[in-house]
């Protein structure tokens, strides 16, 4: 089968943010791309759809947040964003706490009121737990940041079900994604720019593909004809799993997967917040999203809630999160080294780079790749 029918300059494997930004930028520079996507939808894990006028995020809640004004302006050229600020509630066995860890959480946990009292309490608990020196894992990092009470009630259970392994076996950077602050501020992110697109994320991708120089082919698996694709296209942007590209020759990288269960209710407001995290170990899901609270949109009398269940990954499931522990990082290095030898394939995105990227970081990485590719 001949794939490169239109003398495409690029084959882009995966219609997620990395590949789509690359295609858009290449088209701006007069280059033609074919995007192939295994799934029947565009946008990768950012994909959204509408039900009862409500924007549903198909692969879990995506809130755009960044400190980078350039990236914020960049994504805003494709859609208007609302002013949504993420404020998450944690439910631990029926006790409710504000997240991220801030003066509200400390007050709810300990009844204290001032930043000084909070710092003293945390130091007391950190010293009692004998956590000193550089934290060696997520558990030590968490205790040294916010003490044992919060670690036990809000982190340990959630983290261990989310990742399917002990908090002592996870890298500390994962918990540093969450702010710890000594003010009464429930904003889940520290970034200056934040929001969700008013019509969901999928229209952003449709907007990116408007150029005649971009074609998109859904339901098309690169691996069904890998060698042919490689031989027919001058250059490939590959955003799938890097270990799969090399036929797992050094072994499988580990990923974490999730699955979702959604339900529609005849109500305008069921749980009172867009996201509630269930932080104890016994409840099998990590969080429940109520989509209408992300953008205050939806037909009157309908609300849709989605439960997120973490699950082990195997080749039949979608890979959501790379597990950047020591073992996998070593393995990734081998694949990375291999990938650098192949001059006509660029690896990018969460799966191609095995990195826990946020959306703004993927876009930034894609734009850097574009500049390198075009010698700018
Ligand atoms: N986390 C936690 N309790 C919570 C929320 C998050 O322990 O209530 C930890 C958990 O280890 C999680 C990490 O913080 O994997 C990062 O959370 P984030 O909300 O950034 O995860 P994502 O939305 O990317 O799944």
PDB file of N, CA and C in Angstrom, residues 137 256 297:
ATOM      1  N   UNK A 137      11.956   9.365  48.732  1.00  0.00           N
ATOM      2  CA  UNK A 137      10.790   8.857  48.004  1.00  0.00           C
ATOM      3  C   UNK A 137       9.586   9.758  48.294  1.00  0.00           C
ATOM      4  N   UNK A 256       0.681   3.643  34.046  1.00  0.00           N
ATOM      5  CA  UNK A 256      -0.515   3.478  34.858  1.00  0.00           C
ATOM      6  C   UNK A 256      -1.693   3.829  33.958  1.00  0.00           C
ATOM      7  N   UNK A 297     -22.062  25.087  32.394  1.00  0.00           N
ATOM      8  CA  UNK A 297     -22.830  24.898  31.170  1.00  0.00           C
ATOM      9  C   UNK A 297     -23.621  23.620  31.249  1.00  0.00           C
TER      10      UNK A 297
END
